[in-house]
mmCIF file of C-alpha atoms in Angstrom:
data_model
loop_
_atom_site.group_PDB
_atom_site.id
_atom_site.type_symbol
_atom_site.label_atom_id
_atom_site.label_comp_id
_atom_site.label_asym_id
_atom_site.label_seq_id
_atom_site.Cartn_x
_atom_site.Cartn_y
_atom_site.Cartn_z
ATOM 1 C CA UNK A 1 -41.189 -2.714 -46.374
ATOM 2 C CA UNK A 2 -40.601 -4.832 -49.562
ATOM 3 C CA UNK A 3 -41.677 -5.373 -52.982
ATOM 4 C CA UNK A 4 -44.636 -7.029 -51.478
ATOM 5 C CA UNK A 5 -45.948 -3.510 -50.458
ATOM 6 C CA UNK A 6 -46.606 -2.827 -54.224
ATOM 7 C CA UNK A 7 -49.783 -4.830 -53.991
ATOM 8 C CA UNK A 8 -51.035 -2.453 -51.414
ATOM 9 C CA UNK A 9 -49.348 0.940 -51.887
ATOM 10 C CA UNK A 10 -50.418 3.534 -54.455
ATOM 11 C CA UNK A 11 -50.429 7.102 -54.752
ATOM 12 C CA UNK A 12 -47.790 7.568 -52.241
ATOM 13 C CA UNK A 13 -47.711 11.210 -53.479
ATOM 14 C CA UNK A 14 -50.823 11.805 -51.364
ATOM 15 C CA UNK A 15 -51.445 8.851 -49.359
ATOM 16 C CA UNK A 16 -47.972 8.308 -47.598
ATOM 17 C CA UNK A 17 -48.315 8.949 -43.822
ATOM 18 C CA UNK A 18 -44.583 9.011 -43.001
ATOM 19 C CA UNK A 19 -42.497 11.591 -45.159
ATOM 20 C CA UNK A 20 -39.272 9.379 -44.893
ATOM 21 C CA UNK A 21 -38.465 6.042 -46.290
ATOM 22 C CA UNK A 22 -38.793 4.276 -49.721
ATOM 23 C CA UNK A 23 -41.884 3.612 -51.770
ATOM 24 C CA UNK A 24 -42.703 0.330 -53.300
ATOM 25 C CA UNK A 25 -45.676 1.000 -55.520
ATOM 26 C CA UNK A 26 -45.922 -0.063 -59.080
ATOM 27 C CA UNK A 27 -43.437 2.164 -61.396
ATOM 28 C CA UNK A 28 -46.106 2.093 -64.007
ATOM 29 C CA UNK A 29 -48.871 3.339 -61.882
ATOM 30 C CA UNK A 30 -49.875 5.952 -59.211
ATOM 31 C CA UNK A 31 -49.811 9.775 -58.869
ATOM 32 C CA UNK A 32 -46.379 10.771 -59.873
ATOM 33 C CA UNK A 33 -44.354 13.123 -57.977
ATOM 34 C CA UNK A 34 -40.548 13.097 -57.631
ATOM 35 C CA UNK A 35 -39.246 9.890 -56.284
ATOM 36 C CA UNK A 36 -42.878 9.412 -54.956
ATOM 37 C CA UNK A 37 -42.178 12.030 -52.238
ATOM 38 C CA UNK A 38 -45.396 13.570 -50.522
ATOM 39 C CA UNK A 39 -46.715 16.775 -52.278
ATOM 40 C CA UNK A 40 -46.718 19.380 -49.737
ATOM 41 C CA UNK A 41 -46.733 23.096 -49.048
ATOM 42 C CA UNK A 42 -45.989 22.741 -45.522
ATOM 43 C CA UNK A 43 -42.460 23.043 -44.939
ATOM 44 C CA UNK A 44 -42.323 22.221 -41.253
ATOM 45 C CA UNK A 45 -39.386 20.047 -40.510
ATOM 46 C CA UNK A 46 -38.687 19.699 -44.234
ATOM 47 C CA UNK A 47 -34.981 19.196 -45.064
ATOM 48 C CA UNK A 48 -35.320 19.527 -48.787
ATOM 49 C CA UNK A 49 -38.165 20.865 -51.248
ATOM 50 C CA UNK A 50 -38.220 19.583 -54.812
ATOM 51 C CA UNK A 51 -39.971 21.958 -57.073
ATOM 52 C CA UNK A 52 -40.737 22.544 -60.815
ATOM 53 C CA UNK A 53 -40.510 25.652 -62.754
ATOM 54 C CA UNK A 54 -42.250 24.787 -66.244
ATOM 55 C CA UNK A 55 -40.970 28.230 -67.753
ATOM 56 C CA UNK A 56 -39.787 28.056 -71.693
ATOM 57 C CA UNK A 57 -39.321 31.501 -73.114
ATOM 58 C CA UNK A 58 -35.657 31.917 -73.953
ATOM 59 C CA UNK A 59 -34.296 28.741 -75.475
ATOM 60 C CA UNK A 60 -32.307 29.443 -78.482
ATOM 61 C CA UNK A 61 -33.545 26.587 -80.919
ATOM 62 C CA UNK A 62 -35.925 24.006 -79.530
ATOM 63 C CA UNK A 63 -38.756 24.852 -77.362
ATOM 64 C CA UNK A 64 -40.384 22.313 -75.173
ATOM 65 C CA UNK A 65 -38.439 22.640 -71.496
ATOM 66 C CA UNK A 66 -41.719 23.722 -69.951
ATOM 67 C CA UNK A 67 -42.571 19.973 -69.992
ATOM 68 C CA UNK A 68 -39.219 18.921 -68.370
ATOM 69 C CA UNK A 69 -40.373 19.203 -64.806
ATOM 70 C CA UNK A 70 -43.383 16.749 -65.409
ATOM 71 C CA UNK A 71 -40.871 14.471 -67.497
ATOM 72 C CA UNK A 72 -38.451 14.251 -64.792
ATOM 73 C CA UNK A 73 -41.073 13.535 -62.292
ATOM 74 C CA UNK A 74 -42.200 10.576 -64.299
ATOM 75 C CA UNK A 75 -38.642 9.393 -65.059
ATOM 76 C CA UNK A 76 -37.749 9.463 -61.313
ATOM 77 C CA UNK A 77 -40.594 6.697 -60.603
ATOM 78 C CA UNK A 78 -38.292 4.432 -62.766
ATOM 79 C CA UNK A 79 -35.390 4.513 -60.216
ATOM 80 C CA UNK A 80 -34.950 1.686 -57.718
ATOM 81 C CA UNK A 81 -36.545 2.313 -54.218
ATOM 82 C CA UNK A 82 -33.232 1.209 -52.721
ATOM 83 C CA UNK A 83 -30.662 3.881 -51.352
ATOM 84 C CA UNK A 84 -28.797 5.658 -54.489
ATOM 85 C CA UNK A 85 -25.802 3.618 -55.508
ATOM 86 C CA UNK A 86 -22.399 4.603 -54.193
ATOM 87 C CA UNK A 87 -23.553 7.130 -51.580
ATOM 88 C CA UNK A 88 -23.510 4.714 -48.448
ATOM 89 C CA UNK A 89 -26.710 6.262 -47.092
ATOM 90 C CA UNK A 90 -30.182 6.772 -47.945
ATOM 91 C CA UNK A 91 -31.447 10.108 -48.235
ATOM 92 C CA UNK A 92 -34.950 9.192 -48.532
ATOM 93 C CA UNK A 93 -34.978 7.597 -45.095
ATOM 94 C CA UNK A 94 -32.631 9.936 -43.549
ATOM 95 C CA UNK A 95 -34.059 13.220 -44.627
ATOM 96 C CA UNK A 96 -37.495 14.629 -44.946
ATOM 97 C CA UNK A 97 -37.998 15.284 -48.511
ATOM 98 C CA UNK A 98 -41.288 16.792 -50.078
ATOM 99 C CA UNK A 99 -42.460 17.595 -53.748
ATOM 100 C CA UNK A 100 -43.413 21.209 -53.477
ATOM 101 C CA UNK A 101 -44.943 21.243 -56.511
ATOM 102 C CA UNK A 102 -44.619 23.597 -59.500
ATOM 103 C CA UNK A 103 -44.260 27.465 -59.666
ATOM 104 C CA UNK A 104 -47.439 29.052 -60.457
ATOM 105 C CA UNK A 105 -47.092 32.176 -62.890
ATOM 106 C CA UNK A 106 -48.774 34.071 -65.586
ATOM 107 C CA UNK A 107 -47.507 32.590 -68.809
ATOM 108 C CA UNK A 108 -48.791 35.887 -70.578
ATOM 109 C CA UNK A 109 -46.846 38.277 -68.292
ATOM 110 C CA UNK A 110 -43.130 37.123 -68.820
ATOM 111 C CA UNK A 111 -41.875 40.375 -67.316
ATOM 112 C CA UNK A 112 -43.407 39.373 -63.940
ATOM 113 C CA UNK A 113 -41.801 35.873 -63.967
ATOM 114 C CA UNK A 114 -38.527 36.549 -62.316
ATOM 115 C CA UNK A 115 -39.881 38.125 -59.058
ATOM 116 C CA UNK A 116 -42.416 35.641 -59.016
ATOM 117 C CA UNK A 117 -39.826 32.777 -59.139
ATOM 118 C CA UNK A 118 -37.509 34.651 -56.805
ATOM 119 C CA UNK A 119 -40.482 34.814 -54.106
ATOM 120 C CA UNK A 120 -41.203 31.232 -54.679
ATOM 121 C CA UNK A 121 -37.655 30.073 -53.677
ATOM 122 C CA UNK A 122 -37.488 32.846 -50.832
ATOM 123 C CA UNK A 123 -40.546 30.970 -49.312
ATOM 124 C CA UNK A 124 -38.859 27.622 -49.358
ATOM 125 C CA UNK A 125 -35.500 29.192 -48.022
ATOM 126 C CA UNK A 126 -37.777 30.828 -45.374
ATOM 127 C CA UNK A 127 -39.386 27.857 -44.391
ATOM 128 C CA UNK A 128 -36.009 26.205 -43.644
ATOM 129 C CA UNK A 129 -35.843 23.851 -46.635
ATOM 130 C CA UNK A 130 -33.056 23.413 -49.318
ATOM 131 C CA UNK A 131 -34.413 23.955 -52.859
ATOM 132 C CA UNK A 132 -33.803 21.478 -55.587
ATOM 133 C CA UNK A 133 -35.599 22.704 -58.899
ATOM 134 C CA UNK A 134 -36.435 21.043 -61.990
ATOM 135 C CA UNK A 135 -36.605 23.362 -65.077
ATOM 136 C CA UNK A 136 -37.352 25.126 -67.346
ATOM 137 C CA UNK A 137 -35.137 26.962 -69.398
ATOM 138 C CA UNK A 138 -31.920 27.706 -68.058
ATOM 139 C CA UNK A 139 -32.758 31.599 -67.294
ATOM 140 C CA UNK A 140 -34.481 30.028 -64.007
ATOM 141 C CA UNK A 141 -31.235 30.092 -62.231
ATOM 142 C CA UNK A 142 -30.903 33.689 -62.092
ATOM 143 C CA UNK A 143 -34.213 34.464 -60.148
ATOM 144 C CA UNK A 144 -33.239 31.282 -57.950
ATOM 145 C CA UNK A 145 -29.669 32.811 -57.278
ATOM 146 C CA UNK A 146 -31.122 36.317 -56.214
ATOM 147 C CA UNK A 147 -33.145 34.351 -53.554
ATOM 148 C CA UNK A 148 -30.164 32.267 -52.524
ATOM 149 C CA UNK A 149 -28.032 35.358 -52.356
ATOM 150 C CA UNK A 150 -30.374 37.199 -49.939
ATOM 151 C CA UNK A 151 -29.810 34.323 -47.390
ATOM 152 C CA UNK A 152 -26.342 33.162 -47.989
ATOM 153 C CA UNK A 153 -24.584 36.342 -49.605
ATOM 154 C CA UNK A 154 -22.283 35.656 -52.641
ATOM 155 C CA UNK A 155 -22.333 31.886 -53.625
ATOM 156 C CA UNK A 156 -19.750 29.824 -55.329
ATOM 157 C CA UNK A 157 -21.520 28.303 -58.535
ATOM 158 C CA UNK A 158 -20.503 25.087 -59.835
ATOM 159 C CA UNK A 159 -22.068 24.921 -63.350
ATOM 160 C CA UNK A 160 -22.230 21.841 -65.810
ATOM 161 C CA UNK A 161 -23.121 22.857 -69.204
ATOM 162 C CA UNK A 162 -21.961 22.892 -72.799
ATOM 163 C CA UNK A 163 -22.337 26.780 -72.824
ATOM 164 C CA UNK A 164 -20.782 29.208 -70.295
ATOM 165 C CA UNK A 165 -24.029 31.530 -70.201
ATOM 166 C CA UNK A 166 -21.806 34.530 -69.468
ATOM 167 C CA UNK A 167 -22.371 36.397 -72.507
ATOM 168 C CA UNK A 168 -22.303 39.995 -71.981
ATOM 169 C CA UNK A 169 -25.743 41.453 -71.336
ATOM 170 C CA UNK A 170 -26.087 44.603 -69.422
ATOM 171 C CA UNK A 171 -29.978 44.970 -69.789
ATOM 172 C CA UNK A 172 -31.111 43.408 -66.479
ATOM 173 C CA UNK A 173 -34.748 43.265 -67.741
ATOM 174 C CA UNK A 174 -33.716 40.926 -70.555
ATOM 175 C CA UNK A 175 -34.730 37.453 -69.942
ATOM 176 C CA UNK A 176 -32.303 35.250 -71.776
ATOM 177 C CA UNK A 177 -31.067 31.861 -71.043
ATOM 178 C CA UNK A 178 -27.512 32.483 -72.188
ATOM 179 C CA UNK A 179 -26.653 35.557 -70.207
ATOM 180 C CA UNK A 180 -28.017 34.929 -66.743
ATOM 181 C CA UNK A 181 -24.671 34.220 -65.303
ATOM 182 C CA UNK A 182 -23.080 37.424 -66.590
ATOM 183 C CA UNK A 183 -25.738 39.062 -64.748
ATOM 184 C CA UNK A 184 -25.482 36.999 -61.680
ATOM 185 C CA UNK A 185 -21.757 38.210 -61.429
ATOM 186 C CA UNK A 186 -22.443 41.696 -62.294
ATOM 187 C CA UNK A 187 -25.085 41.551 -59.455
ATOM 188 C CA UNK A 188 -22.840 40.304 -57.009
ATOM 189 C CA UNK A 189 -24.938 36.839 -56.591
ATOM 190 C CA UNK A 190 -22.014 34.649 -57.429
ATOM 191 C CA UNK A 191 -18.114 34.965 -56.721
ATOM 192 C CA UNK A 192 -16.461 34.170 -60.089
ATOM 193 C CA UNK A 193 -13.076 33.594 -58.273
ATOM 194 C CA UNK A 194 -14.406 30.541 -56.510
ATOM 195 C CA UNK A 195 -16.907 29.438 -59.210
ATOM 196 C CA UNK A 196 -16.381 26.632 -61.679
ATOM 197 C CA UNK A 197 -18.076 25.713 -65.039
ATOM 198 C CA UNK A 198 -17.652 22.243 -66.403
ATOM 199 C CA UNK A 199 -18.069 20.425 -69.877
ATOM 200 C CA UNK A 200 -18.017 23.734 -71.738
ATOM 201 C CA UNK A 201 -17.530 23.312 -75.523
ATOM 202 C CA UNK A 202 -18.707 26.603 -77.079
ATOM 203 C CA UNK A 203 -16.559 29.781 -77.292
ATOM 204 C CA UNK A 204 -16.998 32.731 -75.019
ATOM 205 C CA UNK A 205 -14.085 35.201 -75.219
ATOM 206 C CA UNK A 206 -14.810 36.288 -71.570
ATOM 207 C CA UNK A 207 -15.399 33.690 -68.760
ATOM 208 C CA UNK A 208 -15.653 36.645 -66.175
ATOM 209 C CA UNK A 209 -12.947 35.004 -63.981
ATOM 210 C CA UNK A 210 -14.790 31.719 -63.643
ATOM 211 C CA UNK A 211 -12.531 28.703 -63.809
ATOM 212 C CA UNK A 212 -13.492 26.624 -66.868
ATOM 213 C CA UNK A 213 -12.973 22.800 -67.257
ATOM 214 C CA UNK A 214 -13.936 22.173 -70.693
ATOM 215 C CA UNK A 215 -15.393 18.775 -72.001
ATOM 216 C CA UNK A 216 -12.107 17.936 -73.161
ATOM 217 C CA UNK A 217 -10.168 18.443 -69.763
ATOM 218 C CA UNK A 218 -12.791 16.047 -68.250
ATOM 219 C CA UNK A 219 -12.129 13.529 -70.980
ATOM 220 C CA UNK A 220 -8.542 13.629 -70.757
ATOM 221 C CA UNK A 221 -8.102 14.426 -66.894
ATOM 222 C CA UNK A 222 -11.064 12.310 -65.887
ATOM 223 C CA UNK A 223 -14.201 13.464 -63.790
ATOM 224 C CA UNK A 224 -12.665 12.446 -60.477
ATOM 225 C CA UNK A 225 -9.796 14.697 -60.963
ATOM 226 C CA UNK A 226 -12.089 17.602 -62.038
ATOM 227 C CA UNK A 227 -14.257 16.991 -59.045
ATOM 228 C CA UNK A 228 -11.278 17.139 -56.811
ATOM 229 C CA UNK A 229 -10.115 20.460 -58.486
ATOM 230 C CA UNK A 230 -13.444 21.932 -58.153
ATOM 231 C CA UNK A 231 -13.739 21.128 -54.357
ATOM 232 C CA UNK A 232 -10.527 23.002 -54.011
ATOM 233 C CA UNK A 233 -11.571 26.120 -55.626
ATOM 234 C CA UNK A 234 -15.021 26.218 -54.132
ATOM 235 C CA UNK A 235 -13.459 25.606 -50.459
ATOM 236 C CA UNK A 236 -15.901 25.776 -47.793
ATOM 237 C CA UNK A 237 -18.160 28.568 -49.306
ATOM 238 C CA UNK A 238 -22.083 28.235 -50.017
ATOM 239 C CA UNK A 239 -22.290 26.444 -53.457
ATOM 240 C CA UNK A 240 -25.114 26.462 -55.807
ATOM 241 C CA UNK A 241 -25.059 23.705 -58.374
ATOM 242 C CA UNK A 242 -26.648 24.159 -61.896
ATOM 243 C CA UNK A 243 -26.684 21.311 -64.145
ATOM 244 C CA UNK A 244 -27.929 22.029 -67.729
ATOM 245 C CA UNK A 245 -28.716 18.532 -69.216
ATOM 246 C CA UNK A 246 -27.004 19.638 -72.343
ATOM 247 C CA UNK A 247 -23.820 19.152 -70.455
ATOM 248 C CA UNK A 248 -24.025 15.677 -71.524
ATOM 249 C CA UNK A 249 -23.339 14.611 -74.877
ATOM 250 C CA UNK A 250 -26.400 14.209 -77.320
ATOM 251 C CA UNK A 251 -25.974 10.631 -77.335
ATOM 252 C CA UNK A 252 -26.831 10.602 -73.614
ATOM 253 C CA UNK A 253 -29.308 13.590 -73.551
ATOM 254 C CA UNK A 254 -30.912 14.082 -76.964
ATOM 255 C CA UNK A 255 -33.925 16.067 -75.811
ATOM 256 C CA UNK A 256 -32.301 19.329 -74.786
ATOM 257 C CA UNK A 257 -32.893 23.005 -76.513
ATOM 258 C CA UNK A 258 -29.196 23.247 -77.696
ATOM 259 C CA UNK A 259 -27.220 19.938 -77.943
ATOM 260 C CA UNK A 260 -23.689 20.027 -78.859
ATOM 261 C CA UNK A 261 -21.295 17.074 -79.541
ATOM 262 C CA UNK A 262 -18.415 15.906 -77.632
ATOM 263 C CA UNK A 263 -20.016 16.390 -74.115
ATOM 264 C CA UNK A 264 -19.731 14.229 -71.014
ATOM 265 C CA UNK A 265 -21.264 10.582 -70.680
ATOM 266 C CA UNK A 266 -23.664 9.993 -68.068
ATOM 267 C CA UNK A 267 -21.085 7.774 -66.446
ATOM 268 C CA UNK A 268 -18.501 10.719 -66.224
ATOM 269 C CA UNK A 269 -21.589 13.091 -64.806
ATOM 270 C CA UNK A 270 -22.245 10.228 -62.153
ATOM 271 C CA UNK A 271 -18.719 10.309 -60.926
ATOM 272 C CA UNK A 272 -18.211 14.172 -61.082
ATOM 273 C CA UNK A 273 -21.371 14.498 -59.185
ATOM 274 C CA UNK A 274 -20.568 11.814 -56.472
ATOM 275 C CA UNK A 275 -17.145 13.068 -55.909
ATOM 276 C CA UNK A 276 -18.365 16.502 -55.022
ATOM 277 C CA UNK A 277 -19.528 15.100 -51.869
ATOM 278 C CA UNK A 278 -18.638 17.425 -48.926
ATOM 279 C CA UNK A 279 -18.948 20.793 -50.796
ATOM 280 C CA UNK A 280 -21.030 23.231 -48.822
ATOM 281 C CA UNK A 281 -24.104 23.028 -51.300
ATOM 282 C CA UNK A 282 -27.036 25.015 -50.541
ATOM 283 C CA UNK A 283 -29.390 24.197 -53.368
ATOM 284 C CA UNK A 284 -29.248 23.306 -57.209
ATOM 285 C CA UNK A 285 -31.094 22.946 -60.379
ATOM 286 C CA UNK A 286 -31.190 20.662 -63.254
ATOM 287 C CA UNK A 287 -32.548 22.467 -66.439
ATOM 288 C CA UNK A 288 -33.458 22.383 -70.082
ATOM 289 C CA UNK A 289 -35.037 18.776 -70.337
ATOM 290 C CA UNK A 290 -36.815 18.886 -73.434
ATOM 291 C CA UNK A 291 -39.106 15.925 -73.850
ATOM 292 C CA UNK A 292 -40.522 16.578 -77.356
ATOM 293 C CA UNK A 293 -37.227 15.839 -78.785
ATOM 294 C CA UNK A 294 -36.448 12.584 -77.169
ATOM 295 C CA UNK A 295 -38.983 9.793 -77.537
ATOM 296 C CA UNK A 296 -37.036 7.485 -75.441
ATOM 297 C CA UNK A 297 -37.257 9.396 -72.287
ATOM 298 C CA UNK A 298 -33.489 9.040 -71.854
ATOM 299 C CA UNK A 299 -32.920 12.842 -71.249
ATOM 300 C CA UNK A 300 -35.722 12.926 -68.547
ATOM 301 C CA UNK A 301 -34.190 9.874 -67.054
ATOM 302 C CA UNK A 302 -30.766 11.672 -66.882
ATOM 303 C CA UNK A 303 -32.251 14.908 -65.424
ATOM 304 C CA UNK A 304 -34.045 12.813 -62.677
ATOM 305 C CA UNK A 305 -30.794 11.078 -61.691
ATOM 306 C CA UNK A 306 -28.955 14.269 -61.802
ATOM 307 C CA UNK A 307 -31.594 15.722 -59.331
ATOM 308 C CA UNK A 308 -30.990 12.598 -57.159
ATOM 309 C CA UNK A 309 -27.451 13.375 -56.878
ATOM 310 C CA UNK A 310 -28.123 16.982 -56.045
ATOM 311 C CA UNK A 311 -30.270 15.570 -53.037
ATOM 312 C CA UNK A 312 -27.455 13.319 -52.123
ATOM 313 C CA UNK A 313 -25.044 16.200 -52.088
ATOM 314 C CA UNK A 314 -27.402 18.204 -49.883
ATOM 315 C CA UNK A 315 -28.015 15.259 -47.599
ATOM 316 C CA UNK A 316 -24.335 14.677 -47.279
ATOM 317 C CA UNK A 317 -23.950 17.623 -45.521
ATOM 318 C CA UNK A 318 -27.387 17.992 -43.590
ATOM 319 C CA UNK A 319 -26.669 14.740 -42.028
ATOM 320 C CA UNK A 320 -23.011 15.540 -40.912
#
């Protein structure tokens, strides 16, 4: 296959026969799926299922993250069809990856949303695939972690963000993007002693025992050292990786609900994620891409790259 195939390939999201391999259709045309993977609800033999959760209820300031999954898929079409740089292997050729489509839910029945999402992820896990989720506001991590916990028991959380999202909230019925990891700890979904938060730059007096590498420590110590320390803390435990796009500085990702200056650069994030290779990752998400606040599309591009890195981390273990 080569760029010559762009003359013939189109709509690979529906027409591709082989779920593996790159796609060379024109970046500006064709049906948009994540990385031009085939849309499928059939998880037979699937290694990784990419799914979108266009939920946008609990953002503190800027709405619009319900449009994140669509924008991330579109931005993913801009990535080169070559193997992701620096990994030494091509997950698109070595793994079976599908776009599982978006979660269907009743936008007018918000209390039913958490169970709906948990069931959605439970179905992916029961099908034998690892979930990579495109959000959506950050609350979605809580219902996802509930399904992950059912399969793997308590997980180690690796969380990149400007905010710790562990503010106290003992009302489990509340749907709040700033308290879901507090609830995840209290519910036993994640083990704080083997969990890490990276890039934090807002005050929270109680981190519940989670190790915090704030944004300054990333700048001063470097992302490679922070990745090494993170690998040491999580050990060989099952890991869930959650990446809030506002973990990046607004200069690199202005289109998010709660931008905070002093954050990671896209270069630092790429080194950090690449150097986490080998952790026992079981799934991950990238959340809070809010396209209305970034007409350049840079935030969605960053979100697409983060999702690819999560796929590469999963593939690193799946191919071992």
